[in-house]
Amino acid sequence: MHLHKYERIWLMFGGASLVVFLAVIGITAFFMGDQPPSGAFCAPVFANADTVDPEKVTETPPFNEPGIKKVGENQYVVTMVAYSFGFQPSNIEIPAGAEVYFQVTSKDVVHGFEIPGTNVNMMITPGYVNTIRYTFDEPGNYLILCNEYCGVGHQFMSTTVEVK
Amino acid sequence: MAQTGLEQKKLVQDQQEKTEQQMALKGTLASVMILGALIVISWFAMFALFMSRQ
């Protein structure tokens, strides 16, 4: 098959771009630990299963005691329950520079968990525990909000993280 | 002789076709490269945004 010189050029350009894109994603995923939120993501910190009976959330550890727990040098675990229409615990305080692991589940419907301006953004599905890690380097007030329409009070479903 | 003449004619035709093709694909190459550059730039822009929000 005869290939025009220009065709060879753009095929090579396309192929090389694909290789670069996949290499960058591969390096960040396997060597830098960038992974999408999931129950298994924070495995070094949590030993929990990534599922929970949605009807028994309030009786199942660790969700029977939602709150902040210090687990290491400047390392915290925030155990959170999302419900219609709020987050428990609300208005969290965290020292600046802390590495925070959020483990969140829902006791009713699907909720969202987003901190605008950061990469923290995950779906909270009843029956599943979703986890994400974030380091709060900058002091200030961070908003946590639900970004999945969950009912008539959805627009009120938010809380804050105070980093100081 | 006749054959050589024919061959020569064919060669000239091939040459012409080649140059025509080369000319005709210049715009395509330019548009493909512009589109490719746009894709590469936006990919890296999004990646930089993701890394800055880490």
PDB file of C-alpha atoms in Angstrom:
ATOM      1  CA  MET A   1       0.000   0.000   0.000  1.00  0.00           C
ATOM      2  CA  HIS A   2       1.344   3.377  -0.958  1.00  0.00           C
ATOM      3  CA  LEU A   3       1.318   5.973   1.795  1.00  0.00           C
ATOM      4  CA  HIS A   4       1.785   9.599   0.996  1.00  0.00           C
ATOM      5  CA  LYS A   5       4.624  11.329   2.833  1.00  0.00           C
ATOM      6  CA  TYR A   6       2.171  13.647   4.609  1.00  0.00           C
ATOM      7  CA  GLU A   7      -0.022  10.741   5.629  1.00  0.00           C
ATOM      8  CA  ARG A   8       2.969   9.092   7.250  1.00  0.00           C
ATOM      9  CA  ILE A   9       3.686  12.338   9.115  1.00  0.00           C
ATOM     10  CA  TRP A  10       0.215  12.710  10.628  1.00  0.00           C
ATOM     11  CA  LEU A  11      -0.139   9.014  11.402  1.00  0.00           C
ATOM     12  CA  MET A  12       3.142   9.155  13.306  1.00  0.00           C
ATOM     13  CA  PHE A  13       2.030  12.343  15.061  1.00  0.00           C
ATOM     14  CA  GLY A  14      -1.265  10.728  16.098  1.00  0.00           C
ATOM     15  CA  GLY A  15       0.439   7.537  17.244  1.00  0.00           C
ATOM     16  CA  ALA A  16       3.106   9.416  19.200  1.00  0.00           C
ATOM     17  CA  SER A  17       0.468  11.588  20.940  1.00  0.00           C
ATOM     18  CA  LEU A  18      -1.420   8.465  22.006  1.00  0.00           C
ATOM     19  CA  VAL A  19       1.772   6.908  23.395  1.00  0.00           C
ATOM     20  CA  VAL A  20       2.591  10.129  25.328  1.00  0.00           C
ATOM     21  CA  PHE A  21      -0.962  10.431  26.759  1.00  0.00           C
ATOM     22  CA  LEU A  22      -1.032   6.802  27.902  1.00  0.00           C
ATOM     23  CA  ALA A  23       2.507   6.982  29.312  1.00  0.00           C
ATOM     24  CA  VAL A  24       1.670  10.072  31.392  1.00  0.00           C
ATOM     25  CA  ILE A  25      -1.535   8.460  32.729  1.00  0.00           C
ATOM     26  CA  GLY A  26       0.319   5.207  33.394  1.00  0.00           C
ATOM     27  CA  ILE A  27       3.150   6.911  35.298  1.00  0.00           C
ATOM     28  CA  THR A  28       0.770   8.992  37.454  1.00  0.00           C
ATOM     29  CA  ALA A  29      -1.415   5.946  38.141  1.00  0.00           C
ATOM     30  CA  PHE A  30       1.206   3.302  38.907  1.00  0.00           C
ATOM     31  CA  PHE A  31       4.166   5.305  40.232  1.00  0.00           C
ATOM     32  CA  MET A  32       2.531   8.370  41.769  1.00  0.00           C
ATOM     33  CA  GLY A  33      -0.592   6.672  43.126  1.00  0.00           C
ATOM     34  CA  ASP A  34      -3.225   8.774  41.367  1.00  0.00           C
ATOM     35  CA  GLN A  35      -6.377   6.731  41.353  1.00  0.00           C
ATOM     36  CA  PRO A  36     -10.055   7.496  41.094  1.00  0.00           C
ATOM     37  CA  PRO A  37     -12.005   7.479  44.374  1.00  0.00           C
ATOM     38  CA  SER A  38     -13.013   4.008  45.489  1.00  0.00           C
ATOM     39  CA  GLY A  39     -13.422   1.946  48.605  1.00  0.00           C
ATOM     40  CA  ALA A  40     -10.009   0.394  48.084  1.00  0.00           C
ATOM     41  CA  PHE A  41      -8.174   3.646  47.386  1.00  0.00           C
ATOM     42  CA  CYS A  42      -7.153   4.405  50.971  1.00  0.00           C
ATOM     43  CA  ALA A  43      -6.364   0.791  51.852  1.00  0.00           C
ATOM     44  CA  PRO A  44      -3.136   1.656  53.744  1.00  0.00           C
ATOM     45  CA  VAL A  45      -5.166   3.714  56.214  1.00  0.00           C
ATOM     46  CA  PHE A  46      -8.496   1.868  56.345  1.00  0.00           C
ATOM     47  CA  ALA A  47      -8.915  -1.816  56.833  1.00  0.00           C
ATOM     48  CA  ASN A  48     -12.659  -1.592  56.275  1.00  0.00           C
ATOM     49  CA  ALA A  49     -14.679  -3.401  53.713  1.00  0.00           C
ATOM     50  CA  ASP A  50     -15.930  -1.133  50.973  1.00  0.00           C
ATOM     51  CA  THR A  51     -19.562  -2.098  51.399  1.00  0.00           C
ATOM     52  CA  VAL A  52     -22.015  -1.431  54.211  1.00  0.00           C
ATOM     53  CA  ASP A  53     -25.677  -2.297  54.751  1.00  0.00           C
ATOM     54  CA  PRO A  54     -27.389   1.019  53.920  1.00  0.00           C
ATOM     55  CA  GLU A  55     -30.177   0.330  56.399  1.00  0.00           C
ATOM     56  CA  LYS A  56     -27.745  -0.269  59.275  1.00  0.00           C
ATOM     57  CA  VAL A  57     -25.289   2.576  58.636  1.00  0.00           C
ATOM     58  CA  THR A  58     -25.839   4.166  62.049  1.00  0.00           C
ATOM     59  CA  GLU A  59     -25.093   0.855  63.817  1.00  0.00           C
ATOM     60  CA  THR A  60     -22.134  -0.252  61.694  1.00  0.00           C
ATOM     61  CA  PRO A  61     -18.615   0.796  62.719  1.00  0.00           C
ATOM     62  CA  PRO A  62     -17.031   3.149  61.843  1.00  0.00           C
ATOM     63  CA  PHE A  63     -20.190   4.958  60.741  1.00  0.00           C
ATOM     64  CA  ASN A  64     -21.847   4.583  64.155  1.00  0.00           C
ATOM     65  CA  GLU A  65     -19.434   7.298  65.286  1.00  0.00           C
ATOM     66  CA  PRO A  66     -18.922   9.795  62.452  1.00  0.00           C
ATOM     67  CA  GLY A  67     -16.118  12.247  63.150  1.00  0.00           C
ATOM     68  CA  ILE A  68     -12.448  13.085  62.835  1.00  0.00           C
ATOM     69  CA  LYS A  69      -9.737  10.739  64.002  1.00  0.00           C
ATOM     70  CA  LYS A  70      -6.015  11.421  64.088  1.00  0.00           C
ATOM     71  CA  VAL A  71      -4.212   8.386  62.710  1.00  0.00           C
ATOM     72  CA  GLY A  72      -0.672   9.640  62.257  1.00  0.00           C
ATOM     73  CA  GLU A  73       1.665  12.586  62.133  1.00  0.00           C
ATOM     74  CA  ASN A  74      -0.562  15.226  60.518  1.00  0.00           C
ATOM     75  CA  GLN A  75      -2.780  12.479  59.119  1.00  0.00           C
ATOM     76  CA  TYR A  76      -6.509  12.371  59.762  1.00  0.00           C
ATOM     77  CA  VAL A  77      -9.442  10.158  58.886  1.00  0.00           C
ATOM     78  CA  VAL A  78     -12.829  11.804  58.540  1.00  0.00           C
ATOM     79  CA  THR A  79     -15.678   9.318  58.784  1.00  0.00           C
ATOM     80  CA  MET A  80     -18.759  10.869  57.292  1.00  0.00           C
ATOM     81  CA  VAL A  81     -22.377   9.940  56.687  1.00  0.00           C
ATOM     82  CA  ALA A  82     -24.246  11.707  53.899  1.00  0.00           C
ATOM     83  CA  TYR A  83     -28.012  11.920  54.300  1.00  0.00           C
ATOM     84  CA  SER A  84     -30.913  13.926  52.901  1.00  0.00           C
ATOM     85  CA  PHE A  85     -29.970  16.771  53.302  1.00  0.00           C
ATOM     86  CA  GLY A  86     -26.653  17.125  55.071  1.00  0.00           C
ATOM     87  CA  PHE A  87     -23.329  15.672  56.113  1.00  0.00           C
ATOM     88  CA  GLN A  88     -22.512  14.278  59.514  1.00  0.00           C
ATOM     89  CA  PRO A  89     -20.270  15.510  61.119  1.00  0.00           C
ATOM     90  CA  SER A  90     -20.642  19.058  59.866  1.00  0.00           C
ATOM     91  CA  ASN A  91     -18.229  22.003  60.097  1.00  0.00           C
ATOM     92  CA  ILE A  92     -14.986  20.097  60.517  1.00  0.00           C
ATOM     93  CA  GLU A  93     -11.760  21.740  61.714  1.00  0.00           C
ATOM     94  CA  ILE A  94      -8.401  20.551  60.440  1.00  0.00           C
ATOM     95  CA  PRO A  95      -4.854  21.943  60.851  1.00  0.00           C
ATOM     96  CA  ALA A  96      -3.183  23.309  57.722  1.00  0.00           C
ATOM     97  CA  GLY A  97      -0.958  20.862  55.890  1.00  0.00           C
ATOM     98  CA  ALA A  98      -2.886  17.853  57.140  1.00  0.00           C
ATOM     99  CA  GLU A  99      -3.383  14.839  54.940  1.00  0.00           C
ATOM    100  CA  VAL A 100      -7.036  13.898  55.229  1.00  0.00           C
ATOM    101  CA  TYR A 101      -8.683  10.634  54.264  1.00  0.00           C
ATOM    102  CA  PHE A 102     -12.433  10.939  53.845  1.00  0.00           C
ATOM    103  CA  GLN A 103     -14.502   7.777  54.117  1.00  0.00           C
ATOM    104  CA  VAL A 104     -18.086   8.465  53.286  1.00  0.00           C
ATOM    105  CA  THR A 105     -21.279   6.493  52.837  1.00  0.00           C
ATOM    106  CA  SER A 106     -24.948   7.324  52.396  1.00  0.00           C
ATOM    107  CA  LYS A 107     -27.856   6.100  54.445  1.00  0.00           C
ATOM    108  CA  ASP A 108     -30.584   6.947  51.948  1.00  0.00           C
ATOM    109  CA  VAL A 109     -30.076   7.965  48.315  1.00  0.00           C
ATOM    110  CA  VAL A 110     -27.153   8.744  46.007  1.00  0.00           C
ATOM    111  CA  HIS A 111     -25.311  11.899  47.061  1.00  0.00           C
ATOM    112  CA  GLY A 112     -22.288  13.775  45.783  1.00  0.00           C
ATOM    113  CA  PHE A 113     -19.209  14.852  47.706  1.00  0.00           C
ATOM    114  CA  GLU A 114     -17.288  17.718  46.184  1.00  0.00           C
ATOM    115  CA  ILE A 115     -14.860  20.327  47.486  1.00  0.00           C
ATOM    116  CA  PRO A 116     -14.893  23.020  44.771  1.00  0.00           C
ATOM    117  CA  GLY A 117     -11.453  24.103  43.564  1.00  0.00           C
ATOM    118  CA  THR A 118      -9.874  20.751  44.463  1.00  0.00           C
ATOM    119  CA  ASN A 119      -9.833  17.281  42.936  1.00  0.00           C
ATOM    120  CA  VAL A 120     -12.089  16.007  45.716  1.00  0.00           C
ATOM    121  CA  ASN A 121     -15.194  14.869  43.888  1.00  0.00           C
ATOM    122  CA  MET A 122     -16.882  11.521  44.339  1.00  0.00           C
ATOM    123  CA  MET A 123     -20.245   9.820  44.296  1.00  0.00           C
ATOM    124  CA  ILE A 124     -21.723   8.521  47.531  1.00  0.00           C
ATOM    125  CA  THR A 125     -23.848   5.485  46.824  1.00  0.00           C
ATOM    126  CA  PRO A 126     -25.919   3.777  49.533  1.00  0.00           C
ATOM    127  CA  GLY A 127     -24.389   0.429  50.372  1.00  0.00           C
ATOM    128  CA  TYR A 128     -20.862   1.480  49.402  1.00  0.00           C
ATOM    129  CA  VAL A 129     -18.061   3.280  51.204  1.00  0.00           C
ATOM    130  CA  ASN A 130     -16.228   5.740  49.039  1.00  0.00           C
ATOM    131  CA  THR A 131     -12.851   7.148  50.044  1.00  0.00           C
ATOM    132  CA  ILE A 132     -10.631   9.967  48.872  1.00  0.00           C
ATOM    133  CA  ARG A 133      -7.422  11.606  50.071  1.00  0.00           C
ATOM    134  CA  TYR A 134      -6.618  15.302  50.081  1.00  0.00           C
ATOM    135  CA  THR A 135      -3.867  17.436  51.628  1.00  0.00           C
ATOM    136  CA  PHE A 136      -5.103  20.821  52.829  1.00  0.00           C
ATOM    137  CA  ASP A 137      -2.016  22.993  52.354  1.00  0.00           C
ATOM    138  CA  GLU A 138      -3.771  26.370  52.276  1.00  0.00           C
ATOM    139  CA  PRO A 139      -5.609  27.604  55.382  1.00  0.00           C
ATOM    140  CA  GLY A 140      -9.150  28.789  54.826  1.00  0.00           C
ATOM    141  CA  ASN A 141     -12.744  27.693  54.587  1.00  0.00           C
ATOM    142  CA  TYR A 142     -13.491  24.863  52.217  1.00  0.00           C
ATOM    143  CA  LEU A 143     -16.993  24.052  51.116  1.00  0.00           C
ATOM    144  CA  ILE A 144     -18.203  20.457  50.900  1.00  0.00           C
ATOM    145  CA  LEU A 145     -21.296  20.110  48.798  1.00  0.00           C
ATOM    146  CA  CYS A 146     -23.590  17.524  47.286  1.00  0.00           C
ATOM    147  CA  ASN A 147     -23.459  17.588  43.507  1.00  0.00           C
ATOM    148  CA  GLU A 148     -25.972  14.835  42.787  1.00  0.00           C
ATOM    149  CA  TYR A 149     -29.592  15.906  42.840  1.00  0.00           C
ATOM    150  CA  CYS A 150     -30.926  14.069  45.895  1.00  0.00           C
ATOM    151  CA  GLY A 151     -34.310  15.609  46.581  1.00  0.00           C
ATOM    152  CA  VAL A 152     -36.163  18.816  47.421  1.00  0.00           C
ATOM    153  CA  GLY A 153     -33.530  19.987  49.920  1.00  0.00           C
ATOM    154  CA  HIS A 154     -30.542  19.223  47.686  1.00  0.00           C
ATOM    155  CA  GLN A 155     -29.492  22.886  47.441  1.00  0.00           C
ATOM    156  CA  PHE A 156     -29.129  23.070  51.245  1.00  0.00           C
ATOM    157  CA  MET A 157     -26.879  20.029  51.453  1.00  0.00           C
ATOM    158  CA  SER A 158     -23.435  21.364  52.257  1.00  0.00           C
ATOM    159  CA  THR A 159     -20.966  21.753  55.085  1.00  0.00           C
ATOM    160  CA  THR A 160     -17.535  23.290  55.586  1.00  0.00           C
ATOM    161  CA  VAL A 161     -13.988  22.301  56.423  1.00  0.00           C
ATOM    162  CA  GLU A 162     -12.092  24.944  58.334  1.00  0.00           C
ATOM    163  CA  VAL A 163      -8.354  24.650  57.783  1.00  0.00           C
ATOM    164  CA  LYS A 164      -6.220  26.679  60.187  1.00  0.00           C
TER     165      LYS A 164
ATOM    166  CA  MET B   1      10.566   1.862 -29.419  1.00  0.00           C
ATOM    167  CA  ALA B   2       6.843   2.170 -29.084  1.00  0.00           C
ATOM    168  CA  GLN B   3       6.961   0.535 -25.685  1.00  0.00           C
ATOM    169  CA  THR B   4       9.694   2.847 -24.440  1.00  0.00           C
ATOM    170  CA  GLY B   5       7.646   5.796 -25.591  1.00  0.00           C
ATOM    171  CA  LEU B   6       4.641   4.479 -23.696  1.00  0.00           C
ATOM    172  CA  GLU B   7       6.720   3.840 -20.582  1.00  0.00           C
ATOM    173  CA  GLN B   8       8.118   7.316 -20.736  1.00  0.00           C
ATOM    174  CA  LYS B   9       4.648   8.757 -21.081  1.00  0.00           C
ATOM    175  CA  LYS B  10       3.541   6.719 -18.077  1.00  0.00           C
ATOM    176  CA  LEU B  11       6.501   7.915 -16.044  1.00  0.00           C
ATOM    177  CA  VAL B  12       5.701  11.514 -16.806  1.00  0.00           C
ATOM    178  CA  GLN B  13       2.059  10.885 -15.892  1.00  0.00           C
ATOM    179  CA  ASP B  14       3.104   9.263 -12.598  1.00  0.00           C
ATOM    180  CA  GLN B  15       5.348  12.183 -11.841  1.00  0.00           C
ATOM    181  CA  GLN B  16       2.531  14.612 -12.513  1.00  0.00           C
ATOM    182  CA  GLU B  17       0.108  12.626 -10.385  1.00  0.00           C
ATOM    183  CA  LYS B  18       2.612  12.570  -7.552  1.00  0.00           C
ATOM    184  CA  THR B  19       3.167  16.308  -7.601  1.00  0.00           C
ATOM    185  CA  GLU B  20      -0.577  16.866  -7.802  1.00  0.00           C
ATOM    186  CA  GLN B  21      -1.150  14.647  -4.796  1.00  0.00           C
ATOM    187  CA  GLN B  22       1.589  16.373  -2.865  1.00  0.00           C
ATOM    188  CA  MET B  23       0.059  19.741  -3.651  1.00  0.00           C
ATOM    189  CA  ALA B  24      -3.458  18.588  -2.831  1.00  0.00           C
ATOM    190  CA  LEU B  25      -2.534  17.218   0.632  1.00  0.00           C
ATOM    191  CA  LYS B  26      -0.795  20.341   1.914  1.00  0.00           C
ATOM    192  CA  GLY B  27      -4.032  21.839   3.245  1.00  0.00           C
ATOM    193  CA  THR B  28      -5.009  18.516   4.788  1.00  0.00           C
ATOM    194  CA  LEU B  29      -1.664  18.239   6.541  1.00  0.00           C
ATOM    195  CA  ALA B  30      -2.008  21.775   7.861  1.00  0.00           C
ATOM    196  CA  SER B  31      -5.558  21.215   9.164  1.00  0.00           C
ATOM    197  CA  VAL B  32      -4.664  17.844  10.696  1.00  0.00           C
ATOM    198  CA  MET B  33      -1.688  19.406  12.461  1.00  0.00           C
ATOM    199  CA  ILE B  34      -3.732  22.369  13.726  1.00  0.00           C
ATOM    200  CA  LEU B  35      -6.399  20.012  15.085  1.00  0.00           C
ATOM    201  CA  GLY B  36      -3.702  17.750  16.559  1.00  0.00           C
ATOM    202  CA  ALA B  37      -1.985  20.686  18.253  1.00  0.00           C
ATOM    203  CA  LEU B  38      -5.331  21.810  19.708  1.00  0.00           C
ATOM    204  CA  ILE B  39      -5.969  18.321  21.127  1.00  0.00           C
ATOM    205  CA  VAL B  40      -2.439  18.066  22.588  1.00  0.00           C
ATOM    206  CA  ILE B  41      -2.581  21.580  24.105  1.00  0.00           C
ATOM    207  CA  SER B  42      -6.017  21.049  25.686  1.00  0.00           C
ATOM    208  CA  TRP B  43      -4.973  17.618  26.999  1.00  0.00           C
ATOM    209  CA  PHE B  44      -1.923  19.067  28.740  1.00  0.00           C
ATOM    210  CA  ALA B  45      -3.913  22.092  29.957  1.00  0.00           C
ATOM    211  CA  MET B  46      -6.432  19.772  31.643  1.00  0.00           C
ATOM    212  CA  PHE B  47      -3.652  17.622  33.036  1.00  0.00           C
ATOM    213  CA  ALA B  48      -1.925  20.718  34.482  1.00  0.00           C
ATOM    214  CA  LEU B  49      -5.239  21.813  36.036  1.00  0.00           C
ATOM    215  CA  PHE B  50      -5.664  18.353  37.587  1.00  0.00           C
ATOM    216  CA  MET B  51      -2.107  18.363  38.983  1.00  0.00           C
ATOM    217  CA  SER B  52      -2.457  21.905  40.393  1.00  0.00           C
ATOM    218  CA  ARG B  53      -5.587  20.855  42.324  1.00  0.00           C
ATOM    219  CA  GLN B  54      -3.959  17.751  43.805  1.00  0.00           C
TER     220      GLN B  54
END
